[in-house]
Every structure is written in structure tokens, then in C-alpha cells.
């Protein structure tokens, strides 16, 4: 459920667990600007472990691209660690645990991708972190054998939080050669500069132990080597929205402006000095457009973009269907975590606006709906409704996967 951040201040438990410092300090001093290394305050073994790796590899039937392997900086062909699942599961890109063992024992690193979709504890933590940050996030695990380098020095085009789960890993971190890179500005476009910077004195050169957490803004150059045993770390990638994204939403209104739709001069020569006049006229028209654009329109577009890159908490279809068949009035129900929805009232209806549909209920249900957006309620005792009506509304919203049983 989208909700305002009153006064810009609220609890951010997942972020606080990662940084160990006040949110305001992190926001002002580190976010998007410089690394933060927090030494072990928490083991994070409730999120992930070596046993979790073995279960995912051996039991879950993972397929590419949810897994990849690399050796000394080079990504292995998928055939080196995948195969068919046999009768009834013949698809050939499934993880083969025996092949993974062979490659891992030979020094290859294993990368489990998209754990915010495949491992429940990480999925729940990531949903909270996304709510804390207001930016989408995803999680990979890197499992590295002793003294394996993994990947060459590089930078990412997204911010990351690194959580050391098991073993030790030495991280070497250098300042950017290209600040705040966008998604289409990868490190390979600056390969020589990255290699040169990686030979200079690092900003951070430290061995991470279990429970250590690193925040690294995008663009910061890094590489890592496991120390003396198998290393497991989580990398939480955060796709932070930028002012460039805001500008793109602003310029989306350019097609509504007749001055910006006006043709260039007849016989225009793009290489002649006279073309500067066309540029000046375009800048003037764009400046006037930007001054007219309503902030609410841009904010709504940014919110839709955010909602399109995040997923709400999953629902359990069979358990929910069984619950609907005999919903007890005392059952606690609440808004589905992370569900992008907005409530709108008119004269005779209350509307729940979802990304893919709008649910309309009688106006008498308005108080109940607004109360549900704030706190869990008893299914048979919703504000403003009698027992029968409360159960009707609760069943409808459980069936629509707007509410879940607590």
C-alpha cells in the first residue's frame, strides 16, 4: 500500500539493521556519495546460510538465469553447470548439483540470482528494505571458494549493500572514474580507466567477516578475493531513481507543446553555425515547458514506474480459498504487504485502484477500507459495517488478493 512518509520521518528497520547508524546520517552523508563499512552487529543467519545454498542447489530445481558461475573473472557456459531434470522435467537449463560441485571444487564461484524471488526470508527482508528506501531492490548470493577472485575490478550501475554471511573475503574499493553511472553506462565503456584506478591506493582495503555490511554507491570500483575458506555474501542491488529519470518524465510532456513540435527551418544545415538558432529556440521552448509541468503529474509517473519494478508479497492460493469457504469473524486480515494501491472516494462508491484493475465497493465500506490501509482488522468487525457486511467485504478483498490473513 503506497502511503506518505509523514514529515519525511518514519522507522526504517531493514535499513537500520544494515547500517547501524541513524537514517538521517546515512541519508545525508552516505546515500549515493560514499561507502559505509559497518562491522558485525548482526550475523544475518536468519536470512541466508551455507545450508540455504545447498538446499537451493540440490532441491529447488533452479534454472538459468537464476544461477551463473564464473572462474577467475570469466563467466562459464551454462552447459558447465546445468542439465536436464530427467523424465517429467526435461528442460535442459536446470542446475545440476554434481556439475556445480565439480566446478566449485575446481575454483569457480557460484552466483545465485534473484533470491528476493526464490528464498522466503530474503524476499521478506527485501520488501521491507524497498519500503524503507523507496527504490527497487534485488538480491544475489556470491559463493566463492578459497582464494578465488571471482570477478575483475569493475563498477556497478546500481547501489549495493554487501552482507558477509560466511567465511571471509578481502574487498578492495576505489573511487569512481565515472560518477553516478546510468544503466547504459557500464564499466566496460571505461575499462582502461577502471584498470588504472584499480592499481592506485584504495579507499577501502579490508577483510570482511560474517555480519559485516558494506554500502557501496554505484560507480565505485571494487573486487574481492575469498580468504582461507568458502565465502558467502549477499549483494543487495538498489536501482535508485535519479534526476535523469525525473527529467525524462518531464520531457514526456514535450509532445504536448506546439513549439517543440514545430519543424526545423527549411533547408536546415545541422553543421552550420546557423543551427545554433534552432538549438536556442528549442531550449527556450523546453524551459517554458518545464516551468509549466505540474509536479503532481511527474510524481505520479515516477510512482507508476516504481510500482512496475516491485512485486507485492505473495499470496497462498489454496490456503486462501479454504479460508474463504469458512471465514471466521475473529480472523485478522490486513493489507497485502507491498501492494501498490490507492483508495479514492466519490459520491456513492469507494475505489481501490490497483496497477491492473480497479475494485469498486459501496460508499458504506469507505471507513472500513481506509482503516484496513492503516492496520489489521477483524474480518467480521470492520469499522462502519455490521457483521454480515464486514464478512462480505473481507471475503471480496481476500479473493482479490488485496487483503491477506494474518
Short mmCIF file of C-alpha atoms in Angstrom, two decimals:
data_model
loop_
_atom_site.label_atom_id
_atom_site.label_comp_id
_atom_site.label_asym_id
_atom_site.label_seq_id
_atom_site.Cartn_x
_atom_site.Cartn_y
_atom_site.Cartn_z
CA UNK A 1 0.00 0.00 0.00
CA UNK A 2 1.52 3.32 -1.03
CA UNK A 3 1.48 5.78 1.84
CA UNK A 4 3.02 9.17 2.55
CA UNK A 5 6.11 9.47 4.67
CA UNK A 6 4.79 11.92 7.23
CA UNK A 7 7.28 14.74 7.63
CA UNK A 8 9.95 12.59 5.97
CA UNK A 9 10.48 10.66 9.21
CA UNK A 10 9.48 7.05 9.98
CA UNK A 11 11.02 3.83 11.14
CA UNK A 12 13.18 2.01 8.58
CA UNK A 13 14.02 -1.28 10.29
CA UNK A 14 15.70 -3.08 7.39
CA UNK A 15 17.91 -0.09 6.57
CA UNK A 16 18.80 0.42 10.22
CA UNK A 17 19.77 -3.24 10.50
CA UNK A 18 22.17 -2.85 7.59
CA UNK A 19 23.83 0.44 8.50
CA UNK A 20 23.75 0.65 12.29
CA UNK A 21 23.54 4.44 12.13
CA UNK A 22 20.62 6.90 12.22
CA UNK A 23 18.71 7.08 8.95
CA UNK A 24 19.29 10.83 8.68
CA UNK A 25 23.07 10.37 8.95
CA UNK A 26 23.05 7.69 6.27
CA UNK A 27 20.83 9.83 4.02
CA UNK A 28 22.93 12.98 4.41
CA UNK A 29 26.46 11.57 4.50
CA UNK A 30 26.48 8.30 2.54
CA UNK A 31 23.49 7.72 0.25
CA UNK A 32 24.74 7.91 -3.33
CA UNK A 33 28.02 9.53 -2.26
CA UNK A 34 30.47 7.31 -0.41
CA UNK A 35 30.90 3.79 1.02
CA UNK A 36 29.97 2.79 4.55
CA UNK A 37 31.51 -0.29 6.19
CA UNK A 38 29.65 -1.49 9.28
CA UNK A 39 31.44 -4.16 11.29
CA UNK A 40 29.46 -7.13 12.59
CA UNK A 41 26.49 -6.05 14.67
CA UNK A 42 24.33 -8.92 13.39
CA UNK A 43 25.06 -12.35 11.88
CA UNK A 44 22.13 -12.25 9.39
CA UNK A 45 21.93 -16.05 9.58
CA UNK A 46 18.15 -15.78 9.64
CA UNK A 47 18.38 -14.54 6.04
CA UNK A 48 20.84 -16.95 4.47
CA UNK A 49 23.42 -19.65 5.19
CA UNK A 50 25.55 -22.42 3.68
CA UNK A 51 22.65 -24.82 4.26
CA UNK A 52 20.40 -22.49 2.27
CA UNK A 53 22.87 -22.61 -0.63
CA UNK A 54 22.88 -26.42 -0.61
CA UNK A 55 19.09 -26.57 -0.49
CA UNK A 56 18.72 -24.17 -3.41
CA UNK A 57 21.30 -26.03 -5.48
CA UNK A 58 20.22 -29.56 -4.64
CA UNK A 59 16.47 -29.38 -4.07
CA UNK A 60 14.81 -26.39 -5.73
CA UNK A 61 15.29 -27.10 -9.45
CA UNK A 62 16.70 -23.62 -10.12
CA UNK A 63 17.11 -22.65 -13.77
CA UNK A 64 19.11 -20.03 -15.57
CA UNK A 65 19.16 -17.05 -15.33
CA UNK A 66 18.66 -17.57 -11.57
CA UNK A 67 22.18 -19.02 -11.42
CA UNK A 68 25.54 -18.48 -13.05
CA UNK A 69 29.16 -19.46 -12.38
CA UNK A 70 32.47 -17.72 -13.02
CA UNK A 71 36.13 -18.66 -12.78
CA UNK A 72 38.92 -16.11 -12.42
CA UNK A 73 36.76 -13.34 -13.83
CA UNK A 74 35.25 -15.26 -16.76
CA UNK A 75 31.61 -16.40 -16.81
CA UNK A 76 31.23 -20.14 -17.52
CA UNK A 77 28.99 -21.50 -20.25
CA UNK A 78 25.69 -22.61 -18.75
CA UNK A 79 26.26 -26.17 -20.01
CA UNK A 80 29.10 -26.45 -17.49
CA UNK A 81 26.68 -26.43 -14.54
CA UNK A 82 23.20 -27.25 -15.91
CA UNK A 83 21.45 -30.25 -17.45
CA UNK A 84 18.03 -31.79 -17.99
CA UNK A 85 15.97 -32.67 -14.94
CA UNK A 86 15.09 -36.09 -16.34
CA UNK A 87 11.69 -37.62 -17.01
CA UNK A 88 8.91 -35.12 -16.48
CA UNK A 89 11.36 -32.20 -16.20
CA UNK A 90 13.37 -32.40 -19.40
CA UNK A 91 14.16 -28.70 -19.71
CA UNK A 92 17.93 -28.56 -20.13
CA UNK A 93 18.89 -25.39 -18.24
CA UNK A 94 18.26 -26.70 -14.72
CA UNK A 95 21.00 -26.54 -12.14
CA UNK A 96 22.94 -29.83 -11.94
CA UNK A 97 24.28 -30.19 -8.39
CA UNK A 98 27.03 -32.66 -9.41
CA UNK A 99 28.29 -30.28 -12.09
CA UNK A 100 28.15 -27.38 -9.66
CA UNK A 101 30.25 -29.40 -7.19
CA UNK A 102 32.82 -30.20 -9.87
CA UNK A 103 33.18 -26.57 -10.97
CA UNK A 104 33.12 -25.18 -7.43
CA UNK A 105 35.78 -27.65 -6.27
CA UNK A 106 37.85 -26.53 -9.25
CA UNK A 107 37.76 -22.91 -8.10
CA UNK A 108 34.66 -21.47 -9.78
CA UNK A 109 32.37 -19.07 -7.96
CA UNK A 110 28.62 -19.70 -7.81
CA UNK A 111 26.14 -16.84 -8.14
CA UNK A 112 22.53 -17.38 -7.07
CA UNK A 113 20.50 -14.58 -8.60
CA UNK A 114 17.09 -13.18 -7.77
CA UNK A 115 16.94 -14.54 -4.23
CA UNK A 116 14.30 -11.93 -3.45
CA UNK A 117 12.08 -14.20 -5.57
CA UNK A 118 13.32 -17.68 -4.59
CA UNK A 119 14.20 -17.60 -0.87
CA UNK A 120 11.42 -16.54 1.52
CA UNK A 121 13.48 -14.90 4.33
CA UNK A 122 15.33 -12.73 1.82
CA UNK A 123 12.09 -11.92 -0.01
CA UNK A 124 10.50 -10.60 3.20
CA UNK A 125 13.60 -8.59 4.15
CA UNK A 126 13.86 -7.11 0.66
CA UNK A 127 10.23 -5.98 0.67
CA UNK A 128 10.88 -4.09 3.90
CA UNK A 129 14.10 -2.59 2.54
CA UNK A 130 12.31 -1.41 -0.60
CA UNK A 131 9.70 0.25 1.62
CA UNK A 132 12.49 1.84 3.67
CA UNK A 133 14.43 3.16 0.66
CA UNK A 134 11.63 4.00 -1.76
CA UNK A 135 13.69 2.41 -4.55
CA UNK A 136 13.52 -1.12 -6.07
CA UNK A 137 15.99 -3.76 -4.87
CA UNK A 138 17.05 -7.29 -5.78
CA UNK A 139 19.37 -9.81 -4.12
CA UNK A 140 22.12 -12.15 -5.35
CA UNK A 141 24.34 -14.50 -3.37
CA UNK A 142 28.00 -14.99 -4.24
CA UNK A 143 29.57 -18.25 -3.08
CA UNK A 144 33.31 -18.21 -3.61
CA UNK A 145 35.88 -20.96 -2.91
CA UNK A 146 39.09 -20.18 -1.04
CA UNK A 147 41.38 -17.65 -2.72
CA UNK A 148 39.10 -17.33 -5.72
CA UNK A 149 39.00 -13.87 -7.25
CA UNK A 150 35.57 -14.13 -8.84
CA UNK A 151 35.19 -11.00 -10.99
CA UNK A 152 37.73 -8.42 -12.20
CA UNK A 153 37.73 -4.89 -10.74
CA UNK A 154 34.58 -3.20 -12.01
CA UNK A 155 31.79 -0.88 -11.01
CA UNK A 156 28.06 -1.46 -10.89
CA UNK A 157 25.38 0.82 -12.31
CA UNK A 158 23.28 0.36 -9.17
CA UNK A 159 23.96 0.89 -5.48
CA UNK A 160 24.68 -2.22 -3.40
CA UNK A 161 24.62 -3.42 0.17
CA UNK A 162 27.01 -6.34 0.71
CA UNK A 163 26.37 -8.67 3.67
CA UNK A 164 29.10 -11.17 4.55
CA UNK A 165 27.27 -14.36 5.56
CA UNK A 166 30.03 -16.96 5.96
CA UNK A 167 33.81 -17.13 5.62
CA UNK A 168 35.98 -14.10 4.95
CA UNK A 169 36.54 -12.03 1.86
CA UNK A 170 39.00 -9.24 1.21
CA UNK A 171 37.44 -6.28 -0.59
CA UNK A 172 39.40 -3.61 -2.41
CA UNK A 173 37.44 -0.47 -3.23
CA UNK A 174 38.50 2.55 -5.30
CA UNK A 175 36.86 5.87 -6.08
CA UNK A 176 34.83 6.19 -9.29
CA UNK A 177 36.18 7.08 -12.69
CA UNK A 178 32.62 7.84 -13.84
CA UNK A 179 30.38 9.21 -11.09
CA UNK A 180 26.76 8.10 -10.75
CA UNK A 181 26.72 5.92 -13.90
CA UNK A 182 23.37 5.21 -15.52
CA UNK A 183 22.23 1.73 -16.54
CA UNK A 184 23.51 2.24 -20.11
CA UNK A 185 26.95 3.43 -18.91
CA UNK A 186 28.66 0.15 -17.88
CA UNK A 187 32.19 -0.14 -16.57
CA UNK A 188 33.32 -1.76 -19.82
CA UNK A 189 32.93 1.63 -21.50
CA UNK A 190 35.70 2.85 -19.16
CA UNK A 191 37.72 -0.36 -18.99
CA UNK A 192 41.17 1.25 -19.22
CA UNK A 193 40.36 3.96 -16.66
CA UNK A 194 38.94 1.35 -14.29
CA UNK A 195 42.07 -0.80 -14.61
CA UNK A 196 44.30 2.22 -13.98
CA UNK A 197 42.30 3.33 -10.94
CA UNK A 198 42.38 -0.22 -9.54
CA UNK A 199 46.18 -0.03 -9.39
CA UNK A 200 46.05 3.08 -7.20
CA UNK A 201 45.79 3.24 -3.41
CA UNK A 202 42.30 2.00 -2.46
CA UNK A 203 39.77 3.89 -0.38
CA UNK A 204 38.92 0.66 1.46
CA UNK A 205 41.09 -2.44 1.69
CA UNK A 206 39.53 -4.70 4.30
CA UNK A 207 38.72 -8.31 5.06
CA UNK A 208 35.04 -8.82 5.76
CA UNK A 209 33.93 -11.32 8.43
CA UNK A 210 30.42 -12.73 8.94
CA UNK A 211 27.99 -9.96 9.83
CA UNK A 212 29.98 -7.15 8.20
CA UNK A 213 27.95 -4.94 5.88
CA UNK A 214 29.18 -2.62 3.14
CA UNK A 215 27.15 0.06 1.43
CA UNK A 216 28.64 0.95 -1.95
CA UNK A 217 27.17 3.64 -4.22
CA UNK A 218 27.08 2.91 -7.92
CA UNK A 219 30.26 3.76 -9.79
CA UNK A 220 32.67 2.78 -7.00
CA UNK A 221 35.21 0.27 -8.30
CA UNK A 222 35.52 -2.99 -6.39
CA UNK A 223 36.91 -6.52 -6.46
CA UNK A 224 37.05 -9.27 -3.85
CA UNK A 225 39.05 -12.40 -3.01
CA UNK A 226 37.95 -15.16 -0.62
CA UNK A 227 40.32 -15.74 2.30
CA UNK A 228 41.14 -19.22 3.59
CA UNK A 229 37.79 -20.93 3.02
CA UNK A 230 34.44 -20.73 1.31
CA UNK A 231 32.98 -17.23 1.37
CA UNK A 232 29.28 -16.46 1.08
CA UNK A 233 27.97 -12.94 0.76
CA UNK A 234 24.72 -11.35 -0.28
CA UNK A 235 24.64 -8.40 -2.61
CA UNK A 236 21.51 -6.29 -2.45
CA UNK A 237 21.31 -4.22 -5.61
CA UNK A 238 19.31 -0.99 -5.39
CA UNK A 239 18.12 0.67 -8.59
CA UNK A 240 17.93 4.24 -7.29
CA UNK A 241 15.79 6.61 -9.31
CA UNK A 242 17.76 9.66 -10.47
CA UNK A 243 17.20 13.24 -11.55
CA UNK A 244 17.76 11.96 -15.07
CA UNK A 245 14.64 9.83 -14.57
CA UNK A 246 12.73 12.91 -13.42
CA UNK A 247 13.94 14.82 -16.49
CA UNK A 248 12.75 12.01 -18.76
CA UNK A 249 9.28 12.22 -17.19
CA UNK A 250 9.31 16.00 -17.63
CA UNK A 251 10.27 15.74 -21.28
CA UNK A 252 7.50 13.20 -21.84
CA UNK A 253 5.24 16.28 -21.96
CA UNK A 254 7.21 17.76 -24.88
CA UNK A 255 4.85 16.23 -27.42
CA UNK A 256 2.03 18.37 -25.99
CA UNK A 257 3.83 21.61 -26.84
CA UNK A 258 3.27 23.02 -30.35
CA UNK A 259 6.54 24.97 -30.19
CA UNK A 260 8.50 21.76 -29.70
CA UNK A 261 6.53 20.08 -32.47
CA UNK A 262 7.38 22.90 -34.88
CA UNK A 263 9.57 21.82 -37.87
CA UNK A 264 13.14 22.97 -38.17
CA UNK A 265 13.97 25.61 -40.78
CA UNK A 266 13.63 24.71 -44.45
CA UNK A 267 16.98 23.54 -45.77
CA UNK A 268 18.44 23.34 -42.27
CA UNK A 269 22.17 22.60 -42.12
CA UNK A 270 22.87 20.79 -38.84
CA UNK A 271 26.60 21.53 -39.10
CA UNK A 272 26.34 25.24 -39.88
CA UNK A 273 26.69 27.96 -37.22
CA UNK A 274 23.10 28.98 -38.02
CA UNK A 275 21.89 25.75 -36.43
CA UNK A 276 22.58 27.36 -33.06
CA UNK A 277 19.41 29.39 -33.55
CA UNK A 278 17.36 26.19 -33.71
CA UNK A 279 19.06 24.94 -30.54
CA UNK A 280 18.37 28.22 -28.75
CA UNK A 281 14.71 28.15 -29.78
CA UNK A 282 14.39 24.54 -28.61
CA UNK A 283 15.99 25.35 -25.25
CA UNK A 284 13.67 28.31 -24.78
CA UNK A 285 10.57 26.24 -25.59
CA UNK A 286 11.74 23.38 -23.37
CA UNK A 287 12.47 25.77 -20.50
CA UNK A 288 9.00 27.25 -20.77
CA UNK A 289 7.53 23.73 -20.86
CA UNK A 290 9.45 22.62 -17.77
CA UNK A 291 8.20 25.63 -15.85
CA UNK A 292 4.59 24.70 -16.68
CA UNK A 293 4.69 20.99 -15.88
CA UNK A 294 2.79 20.05 -12.74
CA UNK A 295 4.89 18.30 -10.09
CA UNK A 296 1.97 16.01 -9.33
CA UNK A 297 1.96 14.66 -12.88
CA UNK A 298 5.66 13.91 -12.73
CA UNK A 299 5.35 12.37 -9.28
CA UNK A 300 2.54 10.12 -10.47
CA UNK A 301 4.63 8.96 -13.42
CA UNK A 302 7.59 8.21 -11.15
CA UNK A 303 5.32 6.30 -8.77
CA UNK A 304 3.93 4.19 -11.63
CA UNK A 305 7.48 3.39 -12.70
CA UNK A 306 8.40 2.33 -9.16
CA UNK A 307 5.28 0.19 -8.84
CA UNK A 308 6.10 -1.51 -12.13
CA UNK A 309 9.51 -2.67 -10.87
CA UNK A 310 8.44 -4.08 -7.49
CA UNK A 311 6.28 -7.03 -6.51
CA UNK A 312 3.98 -7.34 -3.51
CA UNK A 313 4.18 -10.18 -1.00
CA UNK A 314 2.97 -13.49 -2.49
CA UNK A 315 -0.38 -15.00 -1.55
CA UNK A 316 -1.16 -18.65 -0.84
CA UNK A 317 -3.99 -19.59 -3.21
CA UNK A 318 -5.08 -22.89 -1.64
CA UNK A 319 -4.95 -21.66 1.95
CA UNK A 320 -6.84 -18.50 0.99
CA UNK A 321 -9.52 -20.43 -0.91
CA UNK A 322 -10.02 -22.69 2.11
CA UNK A 323 -10.24 -19.66 4.39
CA UNK A 324 -12.89 -18.06 2.16
CA UNK A 325 -15.09 -21.13 2.49
CA UNK A 326 -15.48 -20.60 6.23
CA UNK A 327 -14.18 -17.16 7.22
CA UNK A 328 -14.41 -16.71 10.98
CA UNK A 329 -15.37 -13.21 12.18
CA UNK A 330 -12.36 -13.12 14.52
CA UNK A 331 -9.82 -13.80 11.74
CA UNK A 332 -7.37 -10.93 11.45
CA UNK A 333 -6.96 -9.57 7.94
CA UNK A 334 -4.62 -6.88 6.64
CA UNK A 335 -3.40 -5.15 3.53
CA UNK A 336 -1.07 -7.26 1.41
CA UNK A 337 2.49 -6.08 2.01
CA UNK A 338 3.97 -4.08 -0.85
CA UNK A 339 0.76 -3.98 -2.88
CA UNK A 340 0.66 -0.72 -4.86
CA UNK A 341 -2.85 0.57 -4.36
CA UNK A 342 -4.63 3.88 -3.91
CA UNK A 343 -8.04 4.47 -2.37
CA UNK A 344 -10.35 7.01 -3.97
CA UNK A 345 -13.83 8.04 -2.81
CA UNK A 346 -16.68 9.54 -4.79
CA UNK A 347 -20.35 10.18 -4.00
CA UNK A 348 -21.57 6.59 -3.93
CA UNK A 349 -18.50 4.34 -4.27
CA UNK A 350 -15.07 3.75 -2.77
CA UNK A 351 -12.49 2.67 -5.34
CA UNK A 352 -9.33 0.63 -4.74
CA UNK A 353 -7.07 1.48 -7.67
CA UNK A 354 -4.57 -1.30 -8.43
CA UNK A 355 -1.99 -1.42 -11.25
CA UNK A 356 -4.11 -3.84 -13.31
CA UNK A 357 -7.68 -3.09 -12.24
CA UNK A 358 -9.96 -1.00 -10.02
CA UNK A 359 -12.22 -2.53 -7.39
CA UNK A 360 -15.37 -0.57 -6.58
CA UNK A 361 -17.35 -1.05 -3.36
CA UNK A 362 -20.35 0.80 -1.91
CA UNK A 363 -19.57 4.08 -0.17
CA UNK A 364 -20.62 2.48 3.14
CA UNK A 365 -17.37 0.48 3.02
CA UNK A 366 -15.17 3.58 2.84
CA UNK A 367 -14.35 3.76 6.55
CA UNK A 368 -13.51 0.06 6.58
CA UNK A 369 -11.21 0.32 3.54
CA UNK A 370 -9.34 3.31 4.91
CA UNK A 371 -8.96 1.57 8.28
CA UNK A 372 -7.54 -1.53 6.58
CA UNK A 373 -4.87 0.56 4.86
CA UNK A 374 -3.64 1.62 8.31
CA UNK A 375 -3.89 -1.53 10.46
CA UNK A 376 -5.10 -5.11 10.56
CA UNK A 377 -8.76 -5.63 11.42
CA UNK A 378 -11.06 -8.47 12.47
CA UNK A 379 -12.77 -9.82 9.33
CA UNK A 380 -16.20 -9.60 10.95
CA UNK A 381 -15.77 -6.25 12.68
CA UNK A 382 -14.68 -3.69 10.09
CA UNK A 383 -15.27 -0.02 11.02
CA UNK A 384 -18.64 1.30 9.89
CA UNK A 385 -20.06 -2.11 8.86
CA UNK A 386 -22.17 -4.75 10.56
CA UNK A 387 -21.07 -8.37 10.87
CA UNK A 388 -22.58 -9.57 7.60
CA UNK A 389 -21.27 -6.64 5.55
CA UNK A 390 -17.82 -6.90 7.16
CA UNK A 391 -17.53 -10.54 6.11
CA UNK A 392 -18.70 -9.75 2.57
CA UNK A 393 -16.05 -7.03 2.17
CA UNK A 394 -13.33 -9.16 3.78
CA UNK A 395 -14.10 -12.13 1.53
CA UNK A 396 -14.14 -9.94 -1.58
CA UNK A 397 -10.77 -8.37 -0.82
CA UNK A 398 -9.19 -11.67 0.21
CA UNK A 399 -10.34 -13.18 -3.10
CA UNK A 400 -8.95 -10.18 -4.98
CA UNK A 401 -5.57 -10.63 -3.17
CA UNK A 402 -5.82 -7.15 -1.69
CA UNK A 403 -6.06 -8.49 1.86
CA UNK A 404 -4.26 -11.45 3.43
CA UNK A 405 -4.97 -13.35 6.64
CA UNK A 406 -2.51 -12.60 9.43
#
